[in-house]
Short mmCIF file of C-alpha atoms in Angstrom, two decimals:
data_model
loop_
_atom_site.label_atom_id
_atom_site.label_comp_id
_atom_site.label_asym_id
_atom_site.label_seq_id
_atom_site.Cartn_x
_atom_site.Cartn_y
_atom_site.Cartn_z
CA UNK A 3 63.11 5.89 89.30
CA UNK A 4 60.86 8.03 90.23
CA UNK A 5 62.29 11.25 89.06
CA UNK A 6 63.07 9.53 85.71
CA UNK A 7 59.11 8.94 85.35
CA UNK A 8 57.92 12.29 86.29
CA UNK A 9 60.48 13.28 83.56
CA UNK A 10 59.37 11.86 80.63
CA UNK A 11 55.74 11.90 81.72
CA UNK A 12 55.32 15.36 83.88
CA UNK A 13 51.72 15.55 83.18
CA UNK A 14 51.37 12.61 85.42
CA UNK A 15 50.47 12.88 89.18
CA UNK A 16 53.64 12.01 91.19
CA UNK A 17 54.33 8.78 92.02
CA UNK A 18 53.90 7.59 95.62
CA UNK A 19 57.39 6.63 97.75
CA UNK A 20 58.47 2.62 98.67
CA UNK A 21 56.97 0.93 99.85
CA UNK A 22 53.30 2.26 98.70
CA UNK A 23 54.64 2.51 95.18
CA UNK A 24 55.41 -1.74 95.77
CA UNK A 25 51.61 -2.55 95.15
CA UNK A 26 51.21 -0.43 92.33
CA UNK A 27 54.12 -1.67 90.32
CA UNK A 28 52.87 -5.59 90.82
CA UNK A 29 49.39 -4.30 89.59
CA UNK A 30 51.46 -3.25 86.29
CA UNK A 31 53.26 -6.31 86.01
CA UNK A 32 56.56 -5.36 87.22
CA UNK A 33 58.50 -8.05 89.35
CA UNK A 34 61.02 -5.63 90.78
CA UNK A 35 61.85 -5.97 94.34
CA UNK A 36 63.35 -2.86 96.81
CA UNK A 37 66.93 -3.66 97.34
CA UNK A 38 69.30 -0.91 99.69
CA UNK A 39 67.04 2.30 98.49
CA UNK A 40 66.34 0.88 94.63
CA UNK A 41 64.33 -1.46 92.77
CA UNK A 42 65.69 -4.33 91.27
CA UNK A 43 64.57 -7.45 89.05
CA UNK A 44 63.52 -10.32 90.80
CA UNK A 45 66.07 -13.15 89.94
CA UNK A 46 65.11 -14.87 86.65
CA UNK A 47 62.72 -17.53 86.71
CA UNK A 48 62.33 -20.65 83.69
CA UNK A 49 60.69 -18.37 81.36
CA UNK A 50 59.81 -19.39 77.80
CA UNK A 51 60.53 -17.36 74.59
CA UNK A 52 57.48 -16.30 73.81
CA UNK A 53 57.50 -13.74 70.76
CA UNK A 54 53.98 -11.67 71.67
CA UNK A 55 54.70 -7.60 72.13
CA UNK A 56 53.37 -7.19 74.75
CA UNK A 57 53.48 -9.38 78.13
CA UNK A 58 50.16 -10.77 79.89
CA UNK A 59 49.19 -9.79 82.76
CA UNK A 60 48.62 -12.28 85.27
CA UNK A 61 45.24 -11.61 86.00
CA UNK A 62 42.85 -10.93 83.43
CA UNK A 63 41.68 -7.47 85.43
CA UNK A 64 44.74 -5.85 84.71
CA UNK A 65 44.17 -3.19 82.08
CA UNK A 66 47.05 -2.66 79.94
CA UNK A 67 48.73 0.40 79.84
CA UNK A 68 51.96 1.96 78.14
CA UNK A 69 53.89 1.00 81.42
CA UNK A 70 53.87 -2.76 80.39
CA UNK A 71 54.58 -2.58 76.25
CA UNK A 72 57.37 -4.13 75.53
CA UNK A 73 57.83 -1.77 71.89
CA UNK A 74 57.89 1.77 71.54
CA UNK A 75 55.16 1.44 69.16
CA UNK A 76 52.56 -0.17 71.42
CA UNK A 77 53.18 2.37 74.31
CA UNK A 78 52.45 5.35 71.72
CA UNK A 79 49.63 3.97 70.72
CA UNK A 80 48.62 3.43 74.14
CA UNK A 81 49.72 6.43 75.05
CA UNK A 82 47.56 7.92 72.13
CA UNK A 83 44.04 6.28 73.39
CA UNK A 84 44.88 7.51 76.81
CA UNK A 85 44.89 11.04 75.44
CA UNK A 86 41.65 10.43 73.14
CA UNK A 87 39.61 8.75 76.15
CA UNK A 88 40.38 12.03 78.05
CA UNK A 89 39.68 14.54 74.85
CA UNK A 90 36.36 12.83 74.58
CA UNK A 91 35.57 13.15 78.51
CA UNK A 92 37.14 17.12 78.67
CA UNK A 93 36.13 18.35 74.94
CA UNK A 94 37.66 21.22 73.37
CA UNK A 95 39.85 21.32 70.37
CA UNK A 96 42.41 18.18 68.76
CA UNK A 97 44.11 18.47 65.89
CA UNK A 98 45.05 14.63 64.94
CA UNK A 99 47.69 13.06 62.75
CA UNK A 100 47.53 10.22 60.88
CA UNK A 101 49.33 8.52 58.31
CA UNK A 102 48.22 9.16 54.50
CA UNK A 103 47.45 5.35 53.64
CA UNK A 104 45.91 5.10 57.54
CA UNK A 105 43.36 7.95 57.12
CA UNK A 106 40.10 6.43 56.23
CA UNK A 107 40.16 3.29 58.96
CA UNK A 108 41.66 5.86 61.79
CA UNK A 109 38.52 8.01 60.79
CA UNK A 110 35.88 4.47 61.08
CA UNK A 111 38.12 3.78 64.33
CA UNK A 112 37.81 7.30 65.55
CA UNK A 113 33.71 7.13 64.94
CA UNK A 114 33.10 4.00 66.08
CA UNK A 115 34.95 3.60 69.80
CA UNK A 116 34.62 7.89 70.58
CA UNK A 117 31.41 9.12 69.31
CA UNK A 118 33.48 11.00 66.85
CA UNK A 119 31.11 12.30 64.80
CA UNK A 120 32.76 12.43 60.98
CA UNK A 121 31.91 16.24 58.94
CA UNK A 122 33.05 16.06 55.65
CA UNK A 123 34.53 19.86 54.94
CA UNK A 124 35.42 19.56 51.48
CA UNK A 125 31.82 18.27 50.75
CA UNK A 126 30.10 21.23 52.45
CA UNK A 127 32.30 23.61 50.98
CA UNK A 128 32.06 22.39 47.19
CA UNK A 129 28.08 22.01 47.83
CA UNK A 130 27.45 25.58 48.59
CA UNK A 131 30.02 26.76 45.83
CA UNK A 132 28.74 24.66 43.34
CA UNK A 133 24.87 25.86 43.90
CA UNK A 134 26.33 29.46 43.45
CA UNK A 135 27.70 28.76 40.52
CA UNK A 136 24.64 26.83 39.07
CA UNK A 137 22.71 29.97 39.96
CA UNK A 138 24.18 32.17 37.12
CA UNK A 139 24.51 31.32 33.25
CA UNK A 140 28.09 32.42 33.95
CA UNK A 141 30.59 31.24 34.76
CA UNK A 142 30.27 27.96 34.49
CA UNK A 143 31.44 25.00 36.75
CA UNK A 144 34.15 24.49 34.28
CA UNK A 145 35.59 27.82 34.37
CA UNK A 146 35.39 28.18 37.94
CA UNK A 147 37.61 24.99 37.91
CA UNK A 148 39.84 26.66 35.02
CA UNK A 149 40.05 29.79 37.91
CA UNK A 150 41.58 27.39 40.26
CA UNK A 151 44.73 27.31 38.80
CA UNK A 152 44.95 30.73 37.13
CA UNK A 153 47.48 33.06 37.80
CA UNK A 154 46.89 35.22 41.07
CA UNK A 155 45.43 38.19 40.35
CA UNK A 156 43.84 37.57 37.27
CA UNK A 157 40.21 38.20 36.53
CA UNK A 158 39.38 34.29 37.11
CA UNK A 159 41.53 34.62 40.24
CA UNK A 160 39.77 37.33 41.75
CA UNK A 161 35.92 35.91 40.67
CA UNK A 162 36.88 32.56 42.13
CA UNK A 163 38.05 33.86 45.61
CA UNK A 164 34.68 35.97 45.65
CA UNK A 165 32.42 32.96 45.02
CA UNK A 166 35.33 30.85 47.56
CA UNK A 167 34.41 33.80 50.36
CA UNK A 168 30.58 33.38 49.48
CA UNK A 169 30.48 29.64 50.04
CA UNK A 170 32.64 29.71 53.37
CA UNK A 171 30.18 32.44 54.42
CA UNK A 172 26.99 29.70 54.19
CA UNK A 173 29.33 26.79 54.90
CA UNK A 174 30.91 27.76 58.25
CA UNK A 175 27.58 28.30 60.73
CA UNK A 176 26.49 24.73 59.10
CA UNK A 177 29.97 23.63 61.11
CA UNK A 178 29.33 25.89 63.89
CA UNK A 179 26.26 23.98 64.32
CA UNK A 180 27.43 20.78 64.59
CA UNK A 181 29.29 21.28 67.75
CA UNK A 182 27.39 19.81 71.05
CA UNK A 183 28.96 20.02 74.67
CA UNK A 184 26.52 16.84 74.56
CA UNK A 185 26.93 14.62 71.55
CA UNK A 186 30.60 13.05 70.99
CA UNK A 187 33.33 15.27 69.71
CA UNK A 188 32.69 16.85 65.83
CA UNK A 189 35.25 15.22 63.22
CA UNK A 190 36.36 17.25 60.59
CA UNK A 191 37.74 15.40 57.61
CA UNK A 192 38.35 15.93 54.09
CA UNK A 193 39.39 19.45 55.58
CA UNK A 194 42.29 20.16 53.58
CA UNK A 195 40.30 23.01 51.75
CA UNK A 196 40.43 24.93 54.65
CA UNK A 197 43.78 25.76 54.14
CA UNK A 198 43.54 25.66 49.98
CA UNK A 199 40.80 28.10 49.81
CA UNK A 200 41.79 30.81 52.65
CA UNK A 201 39.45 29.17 55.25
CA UNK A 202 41.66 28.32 58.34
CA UNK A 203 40.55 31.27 60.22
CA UNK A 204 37.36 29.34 60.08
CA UNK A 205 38.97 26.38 61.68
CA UNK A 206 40.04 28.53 64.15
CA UNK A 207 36.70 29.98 65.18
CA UNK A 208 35.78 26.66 65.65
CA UNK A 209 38.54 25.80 67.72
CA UNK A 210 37.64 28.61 70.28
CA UNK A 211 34.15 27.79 70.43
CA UNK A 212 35.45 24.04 71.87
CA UNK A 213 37.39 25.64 74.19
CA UNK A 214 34.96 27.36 75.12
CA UNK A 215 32.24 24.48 76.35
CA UNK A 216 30.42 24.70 72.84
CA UNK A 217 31.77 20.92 72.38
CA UNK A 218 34.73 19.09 71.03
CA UNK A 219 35.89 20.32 67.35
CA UNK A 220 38.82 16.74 65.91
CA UNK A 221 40.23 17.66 62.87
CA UNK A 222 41.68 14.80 61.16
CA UNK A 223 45.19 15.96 59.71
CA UNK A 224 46.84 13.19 57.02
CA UNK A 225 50.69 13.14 56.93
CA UNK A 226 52.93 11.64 55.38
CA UNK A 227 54.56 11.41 58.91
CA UNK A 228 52.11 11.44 61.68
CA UNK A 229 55.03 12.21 63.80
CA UNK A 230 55.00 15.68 62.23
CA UNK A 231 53.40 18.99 63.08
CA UNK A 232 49.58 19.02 62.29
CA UNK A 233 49.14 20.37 58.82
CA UNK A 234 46.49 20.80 56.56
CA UNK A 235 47.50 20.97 52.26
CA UNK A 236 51.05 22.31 53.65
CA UNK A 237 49.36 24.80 56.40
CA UNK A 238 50.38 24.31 59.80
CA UNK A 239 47.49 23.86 62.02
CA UNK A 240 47.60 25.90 65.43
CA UNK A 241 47.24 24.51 68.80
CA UNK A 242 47.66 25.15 71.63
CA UNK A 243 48.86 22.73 74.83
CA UNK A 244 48.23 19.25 74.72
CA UNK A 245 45.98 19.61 71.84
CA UNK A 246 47.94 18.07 69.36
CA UNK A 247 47.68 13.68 69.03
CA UNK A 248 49.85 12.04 66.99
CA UNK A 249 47.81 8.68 66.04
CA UNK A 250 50.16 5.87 65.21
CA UNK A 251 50.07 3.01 62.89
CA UNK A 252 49.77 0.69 65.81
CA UNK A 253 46.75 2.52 67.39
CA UNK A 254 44.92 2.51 64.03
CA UNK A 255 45.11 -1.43 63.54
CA UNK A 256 44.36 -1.61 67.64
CA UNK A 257 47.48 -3.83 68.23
CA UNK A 258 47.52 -2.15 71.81
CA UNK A 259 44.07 -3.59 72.16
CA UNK A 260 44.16 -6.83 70.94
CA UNK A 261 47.45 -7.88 72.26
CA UNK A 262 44.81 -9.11 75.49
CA UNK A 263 42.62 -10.35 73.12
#
């Protein structure tokens, strides 16, 4: 048993040996009994049909934990807000998935029970290209949007990307400066134009500075499958180790938390 759990969970501290493990086990719910070198059920008792996800515990003071879900969905989301408690304890750099139609309530969820605190990307971005462009008689705004889709290389191409460069230029120490090793984790949203306009070198400046004790840098990745590789308009978003979290329908609507509820 115990070799089964350190392989599906080796980042886990190994499990202590029977009959220390006994205690630990009841904690979690599990009526197992050691039986010639093994665990085995206790025998069945008269229990009723009930039809909740997840058992309760039998005392109130037992915190829940992916160990007792009885779906895989509830022990990924649990599994998820273990792995967010200890991102917002350890800071550094999380790139997090989330499904499309999920994305604004895991970003309220993500602010309101972590500190996360939300950045808007696309907002910056389009503020400090849009003053540059107000600046001059020409272009206007509406041929800078015309530029967006014209051909590479082009004349409205190339003017676009210099104004694009310009506004990443003023926009990116703005993001720098959010980032506090005291304050709750930054929580970058909206940041698909990273990857649209040739800014995910940015992200990754970012990123370093997080791992680097500046504070903790979440970017909020939508997917059409959370499941999926972080990736921002189509650009996949590097991390390293344990710093991608796959967010879950079931952790976005809290089931794990209010099956004890």
């Amino acid at each position: 048993m115990t070799q089964r759990v350190r392989t599906r969970f080796p980042e886990l501290d190994p499990l202590p040996p029977h009959p220390k493990l006994d205690r630990l086990l009841a904690e979690a719910g599990f009526e197992l009994r050691w039986d010639r070198g093994r665990y085995v059920p206790l025998p069945p008792r008269n229990a009723s049909s009930s039809m909740s996800v997840m058992q309760r515990r039998p005392s109130v003071t037992v915190t829940p934990s992916r160990w007792t879900a009885e779906s895989p969905e509830l022990a990924a989301a649990m599994r998820a807000e273990e792995r967010l408690t200890g991102a917002r304890s350890a800071g550094g750099f999380r790139a997090l998935t989330v499904r499309l139609s999920r994305y604004g309530l895991a970003r309220e969820e993500l602010a309101r029970r972590f500190d996360a605190r939300p950045v808007n990307v696309a907002a910056r971005f389009l503020d400090h290209l849009h003053a540059l462009v107000d600046e001059h008689p020409k272009p206007t705004w509406e041929t800078v949007v015309g530029a967006d889709i014209a051909p590479p290389g082009s004349r409205g191409a190339i003017k676009l990307g210099e104004y694009v460069e310009r506004a990443w230029q003023l926009a990116a120490p703005e993001l720098r400066a959010e980032l506090s090793a005291e304050a709750g984790p930054v929580l970058l949203h909206d940041a698909a134009v990273l990857a649209r306009y040739r800014a995910m070198d940015r992200l990754y400046e970012l990123a370093d500075a997080a791992r680097g004790g500046a504070g903790g840098v979440w970017v909020l990745c939508p997917m059409e499958d959370p499941a999926l590789l972080p990736k921002l308009d189509g650009a996949v978003v590097r991390v390293g180790d344990n710093e991608w979290i796959a967010l879950p329908d079931a952790w976005v609507v809290n089931a794990h938390r209010s099956v004890l509820a």
